[in-house]
Short mmCIF file of C-alpha atoms and ligand atoms in Angstrom, two decimals:
data_model
loop_
_atom_site.label_atom_id
_atom_site.label_comp_id
_atom_site.label_asym_id
_atom_site.label_seq_id
_atom_site.Cartn_x
_atom_site.Cartn_y
_atom_site.Cartn_z
CA MET A 1 -9.85 89.43 186.95
CA SER A 2 -8.99 91.50 183.88
CA VAL A 3 -9.87 90.23 180.36
CA GLU A 4 -6.14 89.64 179.87
CA ASP A 5 -5.68 87.70 183.04
CA ASP A 6 -8.66 85.59 182.08
CA HIS A 7 -7.11 84.68 178.72
CA LEU A 8 -3.69 84.10 180.35
CA ALA A 9 -5.22 81.56 182.73
CA GLN A 10 -7.05 79.82 179.94
CA ALA A 11 -3.89 79.63 177.78
CA VAL A 12 -1.84 78.07 180.58
CA GLU A 13 -4.62 75.51 181.17
CA ALA A 14 -4.79 74.70 177.39
CA LEU A 15 -1.02 74.36 177.14
CA ASP A 16 -0.93 72.13 180.27
CA ALA A 17 -3.63 69.94 178.76
CA LEU A 18 -1.48 69.57 175.58
CA GLY A 19 1.46 68.41 177.77
CA GLU A 20 3.60 71.44 176.62
CA PHE A 21 5.20 72.06 180.06
CA GLU A 22 8.11 69.63 180.28
CA HIS A 23 9.62 71.34 183.33
CA PRO A 24 7.78 73.20 186.12
CA TRP A 25 9.75 76.38 185.40
CA MET A 26 8.06 76.55 182.00
CA ARG A 27 4.59 76.63 183.56
CA GLY A 28 5.80 79.21 186.11
CA GLY A 29 7.30 81.32 183.30
CA LEU A 30 4.19 81.27 181.21
CA ALA A 31 1.94 82.10 184.12
CA GLY A 32 4.27 84.56 185.74
CA ILE A 33 5.43 86.62 182.69
CA PRO A 34 2.14 87.94 181.26
CA ARG A 35 2.45 88.09 177.47
CA HIS A 36 0.13 91.11 177.25
CA ARG A 37 2.66 93.28 179.02
CA PHE A 38 5.04 92.73 176.13
CA VAL A 39 2.64 93.12 173.20
CA PRO A 40 1.99 96.56 171.70
CA ASP A 41 -1.52 98.00 171.67
CA THR A 42 -1.63 97.79 167.86
CA VAL A 43 -1.18 94.31 166.45
CA TRP A 44 -1.84 92.96 162.98
CA ILE A 45 -4.20 90.29 161.83
CA PRO A 46 -4.46 88.75 158.32
CA ASP A 47 -6.96 90.38 155.97
CA ALA A 48 -8.69 88.78 153.08
CA GLY A 49 -6.22 90.17 150.50
CA GLY A 50 -3.15 88.35 151.84
CA GLY A 51 -1.99 91.38 153.84
CA TYR A 52 -2.75 92.61 157.38
CA ARG A 53 -4.99 94.99 159.14
CA ALA A 54 -4.48 96.73 162.36
CA LEU A 55 -6.31 95.44 165.50
CA GLU A 56 -6.35 98.09 168.19
CA ARG A 57 -6.53 97.12 171.88
CA ALA A 58 -8.58 100.29 172.66
CA VAL A 59 -11.18 99.46 170.01
CA GLU A 60 -11.42 95.67 170.33
CA PRO A 61 -9.99 94.77 173.81
CA GLU A 62 -11.53 91.22 174.02
CA ARG A 63 -10.32 90.35 170.48
CA TRP A 64 -6.82 91.75 171.24
CA ALA A 65 -6.50 89.64 174.44
CA GLU A 66 -7.74 86.62 172.64
CA ALA A 67 -5.07 87.03 169.88
CA VAL A 68 -2.40 87.72 172.48
CA TYR A 69 -3.15 84.41 174.19
CA ALA A 70 -4.04 82.05 171.38
CA PRO A 71 -1.96 79.05 172.53
CA GLN A 72 -1.01 77.91 169.04
CA ASP A 73 -0.89 81.03 166.91
CA PRO A 74 1.84 83.67 166.47
CA LEU A 75 0.66 87.33 166.47
CA VAL A 76 2.11 89.95 164.18
CA VAL A 77 3.35 92.95 166.11
CA GLN A 78 4.97 94.94 163.28
CA VAL A 79 4.41 95.09 159.47
CA ASP A 80 6.58 96.48 156.63
CA ASP A 81 9.53 97.13 159.01
CA GLY A 82 7.36 99.64 160.96
CA ARG A 83 6.31 101.68 157.91
CA PRO A 84 2.92 100.38 156.72
CA ALA A 85 2.01 101.63 153.28
CA LEU A 86 -1.40 102.87 154.40
CA PRO A 87 -2.63 103.70 157.90
CA GLY A 88 -3.95 100.41 159.39
CA ILE A 89 -3.00 98.30 156.45
CA GLY A 90 0.21 96.16 156.15
CA ARG A 91 1.74 94.19 153.37
CA ALA A 92 4.22 91.87 155.05
CA ALA A 93 4.86 90.76 158.72
CA SER A 94 8.21 91.99 159.91
CA SER A 95 7.97 90.99 163.56
CA SER A 96 5.65 88.74 165.51
CA ILE A 97 5.38 87.28 168.96
CA SER A 98 5.75 83.57 168.42
CA ALA A 99 2.94 81.15 169.31
CA PRO A 100 3.26 80.00 172.98
CA SER A 101 3.33 76.38 171.83
CA ALA A 102 6.23 77.09 169.37
CA VAL A 103 8.14 79.01 172.09
CA LEU A 104 7.83 76.03 174.47
CA PHE A 105 8.85 73.57 171.74
CA MET A 106 12.01 75.61 171.12
CA LEU A 107 12.74 75.98 174.89
CA ARG A 108 12.53 72.23 175.29
CA ALA A 109 15.07 71.82 172.48
CA LEU A 110 17.36 74.49 173.91
CA ASP A 111 17.38 72.97 177.39
CA VAL A 112 18.71 76.07 179.20
CA GLN A 113 20.26 75.44 182.57
CA PRO A 114 20.41 77.87 185.48
CA GLY A 115 23.48 80.10 185.09
CA ASP A 116 23.84 79.47 181.31
CA ARG A 117 24.86 82.49 179.18
CA VAL A 118 22.22 82.74 176.45
CA LEU A 119 22.19 84.60 173.12
CA GLU A 120 18.84 85.20 171.52
CA ILE A 121 18.61 86.35 167.95
CA GLY A 122 15.42 88.39 167.38
CA ALA A 123 14.20 90.12 170.56
CA GLY A 124 10.90 91.09 168.97
CA THR A 125 8.68 91.98 171.96
CA GLY A 126 11.20 90.65 174.54
CA TRP A 127 8.78 88.08 175.90
CA ASN A 128 10.90 85.05 174.98
CA ALA A 129 13.98 86.83 176.45
CA ALA A 130 12.05 87.16 179.64
CA LEU A 131 11.36 83.42 179.71
CA LEU A 132 15.03 82.70 179.00
CA CYS A 133 15.97 85.00 181.87
CA GLU A 134 13.48 83.18 184.17
CA ARG A 135 15.39 79.99 183.64
CA ALA A 136 19.07 81.25 183.11
CA GLY A 137 18.96 84.07 185.71
CA PRO A 138 19.44 87.77 185.77
CA ASP A 139 22.23 89.20 183.53
CA ARG A 140 22.66 85.90 181.74
CA VAL A 141 20.65 86.62 178.56
CA CYS A 142 21.64 88.86 175.72
CA THR A 143 19.02 89.36 172.94
CA VAL A 144 19.88 91.05 169.56
CA GLU A 145 17.21 92.86 167.52
CA ILE A 146 17.94 94.40 164.15
CA ASP A 147 14.96 96.94 164.28
CA PRO A 148 15.86 99.84 166.56
CA ALA A 149 12.21 100.65 167.44
CA LEU A 150 11.56 97.04 168.44
CA ALA A 151 14.82 96.82 170.33
CA ALA A 152 13.94 100.02 172.38
CA ARG A 153 10.42 98.58 173.03
CA ALA A 154 11.69 95.25 174.17
CA ARG A 155 14.21 96.89 176.51
CA GLN A 156 11.41 98.96 178.09
CA ALA A 157 9.09 96.00 178.47
CA LEU A 158 11.85 93.83 180.06
CA GLU A 159 12.73 96.56 182.44
CA ALA A 160 9.13 97.03 183.45
CA ALA A 161 8.85 93.38 184.05
CA GLY A 162 11.89 93.56 186.26
CA ARG A 163 13.93 91.12 184.01
CA ARG A 164 17.66 91.95 183.75
CA VAL A 165 18.34 91.15 180.13
CA ASP A 166 20.79 92.89 177.84
CA VAL A 167 18.98 94.08 174.68
CA VAL A 168 21.40 94.93 171.82
CA CYS A 169 20.28 96.62 168.58
CA GLY A 170 22.21 95.03 165.71
CA ASP A 171 22.48 92.20 163.20
CA GLY A 172 22.06 89.00 165.15
CA GLU A 173 23.62 86.99 162.30
CA LEU A 174 26.89 88.35 163.59
CA GLY A 175 26.09 87.12 167.16
CA HIS A 176 27.33 89.33 169.93
CA ARG A 177 31.05 88.87 170.48
CA GLU A 178 31.28 91.18 173.53
CA HIS A 179 29.20 88.73 175.65
CA ALA A 180 30.55 85.48 174.19
CA PRO A 181 31.08 82.61 174.89
CA PHE A 182 27.45 81.44 175.32
CA GLU A 183 26.30 78.05 176.44
CA ARG A 184 22.98 78.45 174.49
CA VAL A 185 22.17 80.28 171.20
CA ILE A 186 18.59 80.55 169.98
CA ALA A 187 17.38 82.16 166.85
CA THR A 188 13.75 83.21 166.65
CA ALA A 189 14.20 84.19 163.00
CA ALA A 190 14.92 81.60 160.43
CA VAL A 191 18.15 81.05 158.38
CA GLY A 192 19.23 78.91 155.52
CA ARG A 193 22.77 78.53 156.75
CA ILE A 194 23.94 78.72 160.31
CA PRO A 195 26.05 81.83 160.68
CA HIS A 196 29.62 80.85 161.55
CA ALA A 197 29.59 83.57 164.29
CA TRP A 198 27.00 81.51 166.31
CA ILE A 199 29.26 78.48 166.34
CA GLU A 200 32.43 80.54 167.14
CA GLN A 201 30.68 82.34 169.99
CA CYS A 202 29.18 79.19 171.52
CA ALA A 203 31.21 77.25 174.09
CA PRO A 204 32.17 73.54 173.31
CA GLY A 205 29.15 71.42 174.30
CA GLY A 206 26.87 74.36 173.88
CA VAL A 207 23.59 74.13 172.01
CA ILE A 208 22.38 76.18 168.98
CA VAL A 209 18.67 76.04 168.06
CA ALA A 210 17.56 77.74 164.85
CA PRO A 211 14.55 77.39 162.49
CA ARG A 212 15.46 76.73 158.87
CA ILE A 213 14.24 78.49 155.76
CA VAL A 214 15.45 78.07 152.23
CA PRO A 215 13.61 78.93 148.91
CA PHE A 216 12.50 75.36 148.43
CA HIS A 217 11.11 74.82 151.94
CA GLN A 218 10.24 76.50 155.18
CA GLY A 219 10.13 74.63 158.45
CA GLY A 220 12.28 72.37 160.68
CA LEU A 221 14.15 73.26 163.78
CA LEU A 222 17.84 72.55 163.64
CA ARG A 223 19.41 71.61 167.03
CA LEU A 224 23.19 71.65 166.98
CA VAL A 225 25.72 70.75 169.67
CA VAL A 226 29.00 72.57 169.22
CA GLY A 227 32.24 70.64 169.17
CA ASP A 228 35.67 71.71 170.42
CA ASP A 229 37.00 71.85 166.85
CA GLY A 230 34.95 74.72 165.41
CA THR A 231 32.24 72.39 164.12
CA ALA A 232 28.72 71.73 165.19
CA SER A 233 26.38 68.79 164.57
CA GLY A 234 22.87 67.77 165.26
CA SER A 235 19.46 67.05 163.81
CA PHE A 236 16.11 68.50 162.95
CA ASP A 237 12.79 68.40 164.64
CA GLY A 238 9.22 69.61 164.15
CA GLY A 239 7.73 71.90 161.54
CA VAL A 240 8.06 75.30 163.28
CA MET A 241 7.76 78.17 160.79
CA PHE A 242 9.53 81.47 161.41
CA MET A 243 10.04 84.58 159.44
CA PRO A 244 13.54 84.84 157.91
CA THR A 245 16.18 87.25 159.30
CA ARG A 246 16.27 90.39 157.36
CA GLY A 247 19.39 89.46 155.61
CA GLN A 248 17.72 86.21 154.25
CA ARG A 249 14.49 87.58 152.97
CA ARG A 250 13.73 86.63 149.37
CA PRO A 251 11.24 88.08 146.98
CA ARG A 252 7.98 86.12 146.74
CA PHE A 253 8.31 83.42 143.95
CA ASP A 254 6.03 84.70 141.17
CA PRO A 255 6.05 82.55 138.04
CA ALA A 256 3.97 85.17 136.19
CA THR A 257 6.81 87.75 136.43
CA LEU A 258 9.56 85.20 136.00
CA ILE A 259 8.30 83.61 132.80
CA SER A 260 7.91 86.15 129.93
CA ASP A 261 6.09 85.31 126.75
CA ASP A 262 9.45 85.52 124.96
CA ALA A 263 11.18 83.06 127.30
CA TRP A 264 8.21 80.75 127.02
CA GLU A 265 8.67 80.77 123.25
CA ARG A 266 12.33 80.01 123.60
CA SER A 267 11.93 77.25 126.27
CA VAL A 268 12.72 73.68 125.53
CA GLU A 269 9.66 71.26 125.42
CA ASP A 270 10.48 67.97 126.90
CA THR A 271 9.00 65.23 129.21
CA THR A 272 10.08 64.43 132.76
CA ALA A 273 9.85 61.34 135.00
CA LEU A 274 9.52 63.72 138.05
CA ASP A 275 6.80 62.46 140.30
CA VAL A 276 5.01 65.67 141.08
CA ALA A 277 2.62 64.10 143.57
CA ALA A 278 5.53 62.91 145.67
CA LEU A 279 6.10 66.57 146.66
CA ASP A 280 2.84 66.53 148.63
CA ASP A 281 4.80 64.66 151.32
CA VAL A 282 6.40 67.19 153.68
CA HIS A 283 9.33 64.89 154.35
CA ALA A 284 10.01 64.55 150.59
CA ARG A 285 9.90 68.32 150.29
CA PHE A 286 12.29 68.69 153.15
CA ALA A 287 14.74 66.14 151.64
CA VAL A 288 14.68 67.83 148.16
CA SER A 289 15.33 71.16 149.84
CA LEU A 290 18.58 69.73 151.23
CA ARG A 291 19.67 68.98 147.67
CA VAL A 292 18.34 72.00 145.86
CA PRO A 293 17.92 74.64 148.56
CA ASP A 294 17.99 77.55 146.21
CA VAL A 295 15.14 76.44 144.00
CA HIS A 296 11.63 77.88 144.52
CA HIS A 297 8.58 75.84 143.78
CA LEU A 298 4.88 76.27 143.54
CA LEU A 299 2.60 73.31 143.27
CA GLU A 300 -1.07 73.66 142.34
CA PRO A 301 -3.50 71.71 144.51
CA ASP A 302 -4.93 68.58 142.90
CA ARG A 303 -8.41 69.43 141.50
CA GLY A 304 -8.64 66.27 139.41
CA ARG A 305 -7.61 68.06 136.14
CA GLY A 306 -3.86 67.49 136.19
CA ARG A 307 -1.51 69.73 138.13
CA THR A 308 1.11 72.29 137.44
CA LEU A 309 4.45 72.53 139.24
CA TRP A 310 6.52 75.72 138.71
CA LEU A 311 10.25 75.66 139.59
CA GLY A 312 12.62 78.60 139.51
CA ASP A 313 16.16 79.13 140.76
CA ALA A 314 16.93 81.96 143.12
CA ALA A 315 19.16 83.62 140.54
CA GLY A 316 16.17 84.01 138.27
CA THR A 317 18.03 82.41 135.34
CA SER A 318 16.46 78.96 135.08
CA TRP A 319 12.88 77.73 135.42
CA ALA A 320 10.74 74.77 134.52
CA VAL A 321 6.96 74.23 134.29
CA VAL A 322 5.76 70.60 134.61
CA ARG A 323 2.11 69.71 133.78
CA THR A 324 0.97 66.38 134.96
CA ALA A 325 -0.99 64.15 132.55
CA THR A 326 -4.63 64.95 132.20
CA ASP A 327 -5.63 61.58 130.84
CA GLY A 328 -6.98 60.71 134.25
CA ASP A 329 -4.60 57.86 135.04
CA GLY A 330 -2.09 60.16 136.68
CA ASP A 331 0.87 58.09 135.46
CA GLY A 332 2.19 60.86 133.28
CA GLY A 333 1.41 58.93 130.04
CA ASP A 334 4.00 57.07 128.04
CA GLY A 335 7.12 59.25 128.30
CA GLY A 336 6.31 61.06 131.46
CA ASP A 337 4.80 64.47 132.14
CA ASP A 338 5.29 67.50 129.84
CA VAL A 339 7.81 70.12 130.90
CA ASN A 340 8.90 73.38 129.43
CA ARG A 341 12.33 74.39 130.69
CA PHE A 342 14.51 77.44 130.30
CA GLY A 343 17.96 78.48 131.30
CA PRO A 344 21.21 76.68 132.06
CA ARG A 345 19.84 74.36 134.71
CA ASP A 346 17.44 71.51 134.27
CA LEU A 347 15.45 72.07 137.45
CA ALA A 348 12.88 69.28 136.82
CA ARG A 349 15.80 66.81 136.48
CA GLU A 350 17.45 68.11 139.71
CA VAL A 351 14.24 67.81 141.71
CA HIS A 352 13.53 64.34 140.11
CA ASP A 353 17.12 63.17 141.10
CA ALA A 354 16.70 64.43 144.71
CA LEU A 355 13.31 62.56 144.94
CA VAL A 356 14.94 59.31 143.53
CA LEU A 357 17.70 59.61 146.17
CA TRP A 358 15.06 60.11 148.94
CA GLU A 359 13.19 56.98 147.74
CA LYS A 360 16.45 54.92 147.71
CA ALA A 361 17.15 56.11 151.20
CA GLN A 362 13.80 54.56 152.36
CA GLN A 363 11.99 57.90 152.48
CA PRO A 364 13.68 59.29 155.55
CA ARG A 365 11.65 61.79 157.57
CA LEU A 366 12.82 65.23 158.57
CA TRP A 367 14.06 64.10 161.90
CA ASP A 368 16.05 61.25 160.38
CA PHE A 369 18.59 63.66 158.90
CA HIS A 370 21.82 64.58 160.65
CA ALA A 371 23.67 67.85 159.87
CA THR A 372 27.36 68.63 160.40
CA VAL A 373 28.39 72.26 160.07
CA THR A 374 32.06 73.07 159.45
CA PRO A 375 33.69 76.28 158.22
CA GLN A 376 33.65 74.65 154.76
CA GLY A 377 29.95 74.00 154.52
CA THR A 378 27.18 71.69 155.82
CA THR A 379 26.85 67.97 155.23
CA TYR A 380 23.48 66.16 155.65
CA ARG A 381 23.33 62.45 156.26
CA VAL A 382 20.47 60.03 156.93
CA GLY A 383 21.16 58.78 160.45
CA ASP A 384 24.78 57.84 160.76
CA THR A 385 25.34 56.63 157.20
CA ASP A 386 28.73 57.32 155.71
CA GLN A 387 27.47 58.55 152.35
CA PRO A 388 26.22 62.16 152.63
CA PHE A 389 22.66 62.65 151.38
CA ALA A 390 23.42 66.31 150.51
CA GLN A 391 26.22 68.84 150.83
CA ASP A 392 25.80 72.50 151.07
CA PRO A 393 29.22 73.54 149.79
CA GLY A 394 28.62 77.18 150.65
CA PRO A 395 30.48 78.66 153.62
CA PRO A 396 28.53 79.13 156.76
CA GLY A 397 26.35 82.31 156.86
CA ARG A 398 27.68 85.73 157.92
C1 SAM B 401 9.51 86.05 165.22
S1 SAM B 401 10.13 87.51 165.74
C2 SAM B 401 10.92 87.14 167.27
C3 SAM B 401 9.97 86.99 168.46
C4 SAM B 401 10.57 87.33 169.81
N1 SAM B 401 11.57 86.36 170.18
C5 SAM B 401 9.53 87.54 170.85
O1 SAM B 401 9.60 86.97 171.98
O2 SAM B 401 8.66 88.38 170.65
C6 SAM B 401 11.59 87.71 164.72
C7 SAM B 401 12.42 88.98 165.04
O3 SAM B 401 13.70 88.86 164.46
C8 SAM B 401 14.11 90.20 164.14
N2 SAM B 401 15.28 90.01 163.23
C9 SAM B 401 15.19 89.76 161.83
N3 SAM B 401 16.39 89.72 161.43
C10 SAM B 401 17.30 89.91 162.39
C11 SAM B 401 18.70 89.98 162.51
N4 SAM B 401 19.50 89.78 161.49
N5 SAM B 401 19.26 90.22 163.75
C12 SAM B 401 18.45 90.42 164.80
N6 SAM B 401 17.05 90.44 164.77
C13 SAM B 401 16.52 90.15 163.52
C14 SAM B 401 12.84 90.82 163.52
O4 SAM B 401 12.97 92.22 163.51
C15 SAM B 401 11.78 90.25 164.50
O5 SAM B 401 11.49 91.16 165.56
#
């Protein structure tokens, strides 16, 4: 048995023990479509400086195989859109092969049936497309990849594995009209708004599964069922984290560059009733992100000396810095915590109001929210309540 086969067998066993194989085909797919045949010889692992360093199969074969088959970890296969700044050193991940556990989680949500026409956004290595093909059948899967080199590589790997999948190089946010309609659409890159093309190109009753990312929050898998009136509705599950599509990348939120000395001088000093500690709760953060999706936040960990919360809108025009009380009682003192705010928006107030609404709604969890996507925007409700919790008035994505 080769070192790769050894790791493959161990991964299948581990995933089985975790109960990840809901259907026998999933186990067969994982075992029968070896991941290492899709992964390039150079992969990228995190380095101490927050970037990546190359891991070469020829140099560290055991470590490479271990990384390829880690059941719960994704593996970066491309950095900096294929143009690393220095040889062997990368700044940002631009493609990865998703963790097997995350892939299975999404496949369970997608619920592909034999014969379904499936659209995947983000071919990456082509491995997930091979799994989709295993279930849907030959010539039923179309996968779109924006990076030409990755698309060519995925096409080659799928052909070598004998999987008849159509690999298209293009912008997956536009779907792929030529092969529509689809019964299933799966995005393996995250979006803030569901592109309208995906709904238009999905047959009524079809399912769309897409990870969510907005400046305030990353995580949550949206599963929508398409209606026969051009709308789609569904709910969220899990905390899967995916890189955004290229069109939805945002610069990293960096308060140091956002807040100049001059702006600090001109900022308004105030107090806020915002309960900073409430943002430690992932469900609270998710709920707030539905109300203020375009606000970035950075919250210092609690080291017992008071905490700082930085908020900034995506437009870069408004920010707020909240410092929690340092008197030790954590109650924010008499009039609340100190805040410096700048710009037309009162971001501390917006986040405070969103948290109050979440409290009033009995602290719903991520999976308690229901989404309805129409050509006019997205409405979020808690369960089947009439009153919307939040409305994204923006049109659907491209
Ligand atoms: C997490 S990886 C996908 C993993 C892949 N499904 C696999 O099995 O290896 C995300 C991929 O989405 C691609 N991508 C990003 N934006 C895209 C877009 N607008 N259209 C198509 N692909 C996109 C990236 O280049 C990257 O390869």
